[in-house]
Amino acid sequence: MRGNVLEWRKNAKESEGAFRIQAEGKDGGMKIVIGNDHAALEMKREIAEYLKRKGIEVLNVGTDSPERYPYPLAGYHVAKTVADGEADCGIAICGTGIGISLAANKVPGIRAFACSEPYSSEMAKRHNNANVLCFGARVVGTELAKRIVDAWLNAEFEGGRHKERVDMITELEKNGRLEKNRR
């Protein structure tokens, strides 16, 4: 198990180019929904093309115009698509990644996170089973964004004690509280 960012970077360099993604595109492989506001138009295009080159089917629910487009709307559309089972997971991009992640997390069943480096991206999947990755086009460059995406997609949810914690998040989402006897 990788314990820190430096160790992750070392391991990532050693395994560069080796991906566990086994997507087959439209023939039953992975489907990712991607959405963006106006600040992330170019980043969305580049990440969508990157995913397509990997054989991943990409569903675009973001704006394709440089005109203003509200990040809550983009975050909602990505999250709703994932929650409805129309995509395996989602990527939402705005200027910082923060606002769009806040909006996405309002949709029941969504575990969205804002990220600006690969280690946290990997851990969001391994420990939190995060289903929507958010980042900022004004915060990370394209190459770093690709590494963040790869770290997340290549990671697998570990389950076990982490599943118990994700279940607590789901309980909190549904009931607005946790059981009294939990610490």
PDB file of C-alpha atoms in Angstrom:
ATOM      1  CA  MET A   1       0.000   0.000   0.000  1.00  0.00           C
ATOM      2  CA  ARG A   2       1.388   3.390  -0.931  1.00  0.00           C
ATOM      3  CA  GLY A   3       1.642   5.594   2.125  1.00  0.00           C
ATOM      4  CA  ASN A   4       2.495   9.081   0.944  1.00  0.00           C
ATOM      5  CA  VAL A   5       2.712  11.405  -2.014  1.00  0.00           C
ATOM      6  CA  LEU A   6       6.457  10.919  -2.559  1.00  0.00           C
ATOM      7  CA  GLU A   7       6.092   7.143  -2.608  1.00  0.00           C
ATOM      8  CA  TRP A   8       3.131   7.446  -5.008  1.00  0.00           C
ATOM      9  CA  ARG A   9       5.170   9.630  -7.364  1.00  0.00           C
ATOM     10  CA  LYS A  10       8.053   7.134  -7.295  1.00  0.00           C
ATOM     11  CA  ASN A  11       5.724   4.234  -8.065  1.00  0.00           C
ATOM     12  CA  ALA A  12       3.900   6.226 -10.744  1.00  0.00           C
ATOM     13  CA  LYS A  13       7.172   6.952 -12.555  1.00  0.00           C
ATOM     14  CA  GLU A  14       8.155   3.276 -12.425  1.00  0.00           C
ATOM     15  CA  SER A  15       4.846   2.167 -13.927  1.00  0.00           C
ATOM     16  CA  GLU A  16       4.296   5.054 -16.332  1.00  0.00           C
ATOM     17  CA  GLY A  17       2.252   3.963 -19.297  1.00  0.00           C
ATOM     18  CA  ALA A  18       0.922   0.819 -17.598  1.00  0.00           C
ATOM     19  CA  PHE A  19      -2.804   1.214 -17.083  1.00  0.00           C
ATOM     20  CA  ARG A  20      -5.378  -1.183 -15.695  1.00  0.00           C
ATOM     21  CA  ILE A  21      -8.164   0.394 -17.702  1.00  0.00           C
ATOM     22  CA  GLN A  22      -9.646  -2.324 -19.888  1.00  0.00           C
ATOM     23  CA  ALA A  23     -12.253  -0.283 -21.689  1.00  0.00           C
ATOM     24  CA  GLU A  24     -13.662  -1.247 -25.053  1.00  0.00           C
ATOM     25  CA  GLY A  25     -15.534   1.941 -25.840  1.00  0.00           C
ATOM     26  CA  LYS A  26     -19.098   1.673 -27.083  1.00  0.00           C
ATOM     27  CA  ASP A  27     -19.079  -2.138 -27.105  1.00  0.00           C
ATOM     28  CA  GLY A  28     -19.707  -2.565 -23.402  1.00  0.00           C
ATOM     29  CA  GLY A  29     -16.588  -0.875 -22.028  1.00  0.00           C
ATOM     30  CA  MET A  30     -16.310   2.004 -19.623  1.00  0.00           C
ATOM     31  CA  LYS A  31     -18.500   5.068 -20.122  1.00  0.00           C
ATOM     32  CA  ILE A  32     -17.541   8.367 -18.509  1.00  0.00           C
ATOM     33  CA  VAL A  33     -19.688  11.481 -18.452  1.00  0.00           C
ATOM     34  CA  ILE A  34     -17.781  14.757 -18.624  1.00  0.00           C
ATOM     35  CA  GLY A  35     -19.076  18.259 -18.005  1.00  0.00           C
ATOM     36  CA  ASN A  36     -17.699  21.740 -17.651  1.00  0.00           C
ATOM     37  CA  ASP A  37     -18.433  25.406 -17.295  1.00  0.00           C
ATOM     38  CA  HIS A  38     -17.088  28.099 -19.640  1.00  0.00           C
ATOM     39  CA  ALA A  39     -13.758  28.330 -17.768  1.00  0.00           C
ATOM     40  CA  ALA A  40     -12.948  24.704 -18.549  1.00  0.00           C
ATOM     41  CA  LEU A  41     -13.979  24.420 -22.191  1.00  0.00           C
ATOM     42  CA  GLU A  42     -10.529  23.631 -23.605  1.00  0.00           C
ATOM     43  CA  MET A  43      -9.568  21.359 -20.710  1.00  0.00           C
ATOM     44  CA  LYS A  44     -12.796  19.373 -21.174  1.00  0.00           C
ATOM     45  CA  ARG A  45     -12.057  18.910 -24.865  1.00  0.00           C
ATOM     46  CA  GLU A  46      -8.514  17.716 -24.203  1.00  0.00           C
ATOM     47  CA  ILE A  47      -9.512  15.288 -21.438  1.00  0.00           C
ATOM     48  CA  ALA A  48     -12.425  13.929 -23.489  1.00  0.00           C
ATOM     49  CA  GLU A  49     -10.089  13.237 -26.428  1.00  0.00           C
ATOM     50  CA  TYR A  50      -7.542  11.655 -24.090  1.00  0.00           C
ATOM     51  CA  LEU A  51     -10.204   9.284 -22.730  1.00  0.00           C
ATOM     52  CA  LYS A  52     -11.464   8.426 -26.211  1.00  0.00           C
ATOM     53  CA  ARG A  53      -7.923   7.488 -27.281  1.00  0.00           C
ATOM     54  CA  LYS A  54      -7.943   4.997 -24.391  1.00  0.00           C
ATOM     55  CA  GLY A  55     -11.091   3.401 -25.805  1.00  0.00           C
ATOM     56  CA  ILE A  56     -13.421   4.936 -23.233  1.00  0.00           C
ATOM     57  CA  GLU A  57     -16.836   6.123 -24.343  1.00  0.00           C
ATOM     58  CA  VAL A  58     -17.313   9.774 -23.358  1.00  0.00           C
ATOM     59  CA  LEU A  59     -20.681  11.431 -22.841  1.00  0.00           C
ATOM     60  CA  ASN A  60     -20.448  15.238 -22.970  1.00  0.00           C
ATOM     61  CA  VAL A  61     -22.990  17.104 -20.832  1.00  0.00           C
ATOM     62  CA  GLY A  62     -20.998  20.321 -20.479  1.00  0.00           C
ATOM     63  CA  THR A  63     -20.942  23.463 -22.536  1.00  0.00           C
ATOM     64  CA  ASP A  64     -19.210  23.660 -25.894  1.00  0.00           C
ATOM     65  CA  SER A  65     -19.440  27.441 -25.944  1.00  0.00           C
ATOM     66  CA  PRO A  66     -17.113  30.058 -24.433  1.00  0.00           C
ATOM     67  CA  GLU A  67     -20.210  31.960 -23.255  1.00  0.00           C
ATOM     68  CA  ARG A  68     -20.890  31.958 -19.521  1.00  0.00           C
ATOM     69  CA  TYR A  69     -22.248  28.664 -18.256  1.00  0.00           C
ATOM     70  CA  PRO A  70     -22.924  28.114 -14.541  1.00  0.00           C
ATOM     71  CA  TYR A  71     -20.805  25.458 -12.832  1.00  0.00           C
ATOM     72  CA  PRO A  72     -23.741  24.291 -10.641  1.00  0.00           C
ATOM     73  CA  LEU A  73     -25.586  23.267 -13.796  1.00  0.00           C
ATOM     74  CA  ALA A  74     -22.567  21.423 -15.198  1.00  0.00           C
ATOM     75  CA  GLY A  75     -21.942  19.673 -11.873  1.00  0.00           C
ATOM     76  CA  TYR A  76     -25.583  18.675 -11.604  1.00  0.00           C
ATOM     77  CA  HIS A  77     -25.703  17.182 -15.106  1.00  0.00           C
ATOM     78  CA  VAL A  78     -22.550  15.116 -14.539  1.00  0.00           C
ATOM     79  CA  ALA A  79     -23.745  13.898 -11.139  1.00  0.00           C
ATOM     80  CA  LYS A  80     -27.286  13.126 -12.283  1.00  0.00           C
ATOM     81  CA  THR A  81     -25.972  11.105 -15.223  1.00  0.00           C
ATOM     82  CA  VAL A  82     -23.819   9.001 -12.875  1.00  0.00           C
ATOM     83  CA  ALA A  83     -26.565   8.667 -10.241  1.00  0.00           C
ATOM     84  CA  ASP A  84     -29.036   7.515 -12.908  1.00  0.00           C
ATOM     85  CA  GLY A  85     -26.597   4.810 -14.052  1.00  0.00           C
ATOM     86  CA  GLU A  86     -26.116   6.290 -17.520  1.00  0.00           C
ATOM     87  CA  ALA A  87     -22.331   6.430 -16.980  1.00  0.00           C
ATOM     88  CA  ASP A  88     -19.880   4.484 -14.832  1.00  0.00           C
ATOM     89  CA  CYS A  89     -18.378   7.637 -13.357  1.00  0.00           C
ATOM     90  CA  GLY A  90     -17.992  11.327 -14.100  1.00  0.00           C
ATOM     91  CA  ILE A  91     -15.489  14.107 -14.523  1.00  0.00           C
ATOM     92  CA  ALA A  92     -16.573  17.682 -13.801  1.00  0.00           C
ATOM     93  CA  ILE A  93     -14.318  20.641 -14.533  1.00  0.00           C
ATOM     94  CA  CYS A  94     -14.693  24.320 -13.680  1.00  0.00           C
ATOM     95  CA  GLY A  95     -12.183  27.067 -12.921  1.00  0.00           C
ATOM     96  CA  THR A  96     -11.094  25.674  -9.533  1.00  0.00           C
ATOM     97  CA  GLY A  97     -12.926  22.344  -9.229  1.00  0.00           C
ATOM     98  CA  ILE A  98     -14.441  23.477  -5.948  1.00  0.00           C
ATOM     99  CA  GLY A  99     -17.801  24.926  -6.960  1.00  0.00           C
ATOM    100  CA  ILE A 100     -18.594  22.138  -9.386  1.00  0.00           C
ATOM    101  CA  SER A 101     -17.788  19.506  -6.723  1.00  0.00           C
ATOM    102  CA  LEU A 102     -20.080  21.231  -4.225  1.00  0.00           C
ATOM    103  CA  ALA A 103     -22.914  21.161  -6.759  1.00  0.00           C
ATOM    104  CA  ALA A 104     -22.290  17.540  -7.761  1.00  0.00           C
ATOM    105  CA  ASN A 105     -22.350  16.405  -4.131  1.00  0.00           C
ATOM    106  CA  LYS A 106     -25.925  17.645  -3.741  1.00  0.00           C
ATOM    107  CA  VAL A 107     -27.139  14.789  -5.963  1.00  0.00           C
ATOM    108  CA  PRO A 108     -27.949  11.681  -3.880  1.00  0.00           C
ATOM    109  CA  GLY A 109     -25.519   8.822  -4.417  1.00  0.00           C
ATOM    110  CA  ILE A 110     -22.669  11.027  -5.565  1.00  0.00           C
ATOM    111  CA  ARG A 111     -19.269  11.132  -3.914  1.00  0.00           C
ATOM    112  CA  ALA A 112     -17.526  13.952  -5.778  1.00  0.00           C
ATOM    113  CA  PHE A 113     -14.151  15.390  -4.859  1.00  0.00           C
ATOM    114  CA  ALA A 114     -12.033  18.314  -5.995  1.00  0.00           C
ATOM    115  CA  CYS A 115      -8.449  17.306  -6.662  1.00  0.00           C
ATOM    116  CA  SER A 116      -5.229  18.901  -7.871  1.00  0.00           C
ATOM    117  CA  GLU A 117      -2.731  16.018  -7.640  1.00  0.00           C
ATOM    118  CA  PRO A 118      -2.694  12.281  -8.430  1.00  0.00           C
ATOM    119  CA  TYR A 119      -2.178  10.792  -4.954  1.00  0.00           C
ATOM    120  CA  SER A 120      -5.430  12.207  -3.549  1.00  0.00           C
ATOM    121  CA  SER A 121      -7.199  11.166  -6.730  1.00  0.00           C
ATOM    122  CA  GLU A 122      -6.093   7.570  -6.259  1.00  0.00           C
ATOM    123  CA  MET A 123      -7.026   7.577  -2.581  1.00  0.00           C
ATOM    124  CA  ALA A 124     -10.460   9.050  -3.311  1.00  0.00           C
ATOM    125  CA  LYS A 125     -11.238   5.870  -5.255  1.00  0.00           C
ATOM    126  CA  ARG A 126      -9.400   3.401  -3.008  1.00  0.00           C
ATOM    127  CA  HIS A 127     -10.832   4.660   0.287  1.00  0.00           C
ATOM    128  CA  ASN A 128     -13.971   6.652  -0.587  1.00  0.00           C
ATOM    129  CA  ASN A 129     -15.174   4.961  -3.771  1.00  0.00           C
ATOM    130  CA  ALA A 130     -15.544   8.436  -5.277  1.00  0.00           C
ATOM    131  CA  ASN A 131     -17.618   8.406  -8.450  1.00  0.00           C
ATOM    132  CA  VAL A 132     -17.128  11.982  -9.714  1.00  0.00           C
ATOM    133  CA  LEU A 133     -13.692  13.550 -10.137  1.00  0.00           C
ATOM    134  CA  CYS A 134     -13.582  17.359 -10.176  1.00  0.00           C
ATOM    135  CA  PHE A 135     -10.650  19.624 -10.909  1.00  0.00           C
ATOM    136  CA  GLY A 136      -9.926  23.175 -11.935  1.00  0.00           C
ATOM    137  CA  ALA A 137      -8.778  24.193 -15.389  1.00  0.00           C
ATOM    138  CA  ARG A 138      -7.197  27.268 -13.797  1.00  0.00           C
ATOM    139  CA  VAL A 139      -5.420  25.119 -11.202  1.00  0.00           C
ATOM    140  CA  VAL A 140      -3.925  22.174 -13.098  1.00  0.00           C
ATOM    141  CA  GLY A 141      -2.452  21.936 -16.568  1.00  0.00           C
ATOM    142  CA  THR A 142      -3.491  19.336 -19.114  1.00  0.00           C
ATOM    143  CA  GLU A 143      -0.667  16.870 -18.441  1.00  0.00           C
ATOM    144  CA  LEU A 144      -1.246  16.953 -14.687  1.00  0.00           C
ATOM    145  CA  ALA A 145      -4.989  16.576 -15.276  1.00  0.00           C
ATOM    146  CA  LYS A 146      -4.314  13.429 -17.312  1.00  0.00           C
ATOM    147  CA  ARG A 147      -2.222  11.992 -14.474  1.00  0.00           C
ATOM    148  CA  ILE A 148      -4.992  12.818 -11.985  1.00  0.00           C
ATOM    149  CA  VAL A 149      -7.555  11.091 -14.211  1.00  0.00           C
ATOM    150  CA  ASP A 150      -5.338   8.026 -14.689  1.00  0.00           C
ATOM    151  CA  ALA A 151      -4.636   7.709 -10.961  1.00  0.00           C
ATOM    152  CA  TRP A 152      -8.369   7.721 -10.248  1.00  0.00           C
ATOM    153  CA  LEU A 153      -9.395   5.378 -13.052  1.00  0.00           C
ATOM    154  CA  ASN A 154      -6.602   2.901 -12.327  1.00  0.00           C
ATOM    155  CA  ALA A 155      -7.382   2.674  -8.625  1.00  0.00           C
ATOM    156  CA  GLU A 156      -9.789   0.123  -7.203  1.00  0.00           C
ATOM    157  CA  PHE A 157     -12.044   0.553  -4.183  1.00  0.00           C
ATOM    158  CA  GLU A 158     -10.564  -1.436  -1.296  1.00  0.00           C
ATOM    159  CA  GLY A 159     -13.832  -2.140   0.530  1.00  0.00           C
ATOM    160  CA  GLY A 160     -13.505  -3.524   4.072  1.00  0.00           C
ATOM    161  CA  ARG A 161     -13.329  -0.785   6.694  1.00  0.00           C
ATOM    162  CA  HIS A 162     -13.558   1.772   3.898  1.00  0.00           C
ATOM    163  CA  LYS A 163     -16.907   0.339   2.785  1.00  0.00           C
ATOM    164  CA  GLU A 164     -18.204   0.787   6.328  1.00  0.00           C
ATOM    165  CA  ARG A 165     -17.232   4.458   6.175  1.00  0.00           C
ATOM    166  CA  VAL A 166     -18.765   4.957   2.741  1.00  0.00           C
ATOM    167  CA  ASP A 167     -21.933   3.325   4.101  1.00  0.00           C
ATOM    168  CA  MET A 168     -21.902   5.913   6.904  1.00  0.00           C
ATOM    169  CA  ILE A 169     -21.722   8.694   4.324  1.00  0.00           C
ATOM    170  CA  THR A 170     -24.701   7.137   2.532  1.00  0.00           C
ATOM    171  CA  GLU A 171     -26.622   6.917   5.822  1.00  0.00           C
ATOM    172  CA  LEU A 172     -25.849  10.561   6.550  1.00  0.00           C
ATOM    173  CA  GLU A 173     -27.003  11.490   3.062  1.00  0.00           C
ATOM    174  CA  LYS A 174     -30.300   9.607   3.444  1.00  0.00           C
ATOM    175  CA  ASN A 175     -31.129  10.449   7.065  1.00  0.00           C
ATOM    176  CA  GLY A 176     -29.304  13.700   7.707  1.00  0.00           C
ATOM    177  CA  ARG A 177     -27.668  12.042  10.722  1.00  0.00           C
ATOM    178  CA  LEU A 178     -25.793   8.959  11.875  1.00  0.00           C
ATOM    179  CA  GLU A 179     -26.936   6.369  14.416  1.00  0.00           C
ATOM    180  CA  LYS A 180     -26.613   7.595  18.006  1.00  0.00           C
ATOM    181  CA  ASN A 181     -24.306   4.785  19.092  1.00  0.00           C
ATOM    182  CA  ARG A 182     -21.631   5.578  16.511  1.00  0.00           C
ATOM    183  CA  ARG A 183     -18.643   7.566  17.625  1.00  0.00           C
TER     184      ARG A 183
END
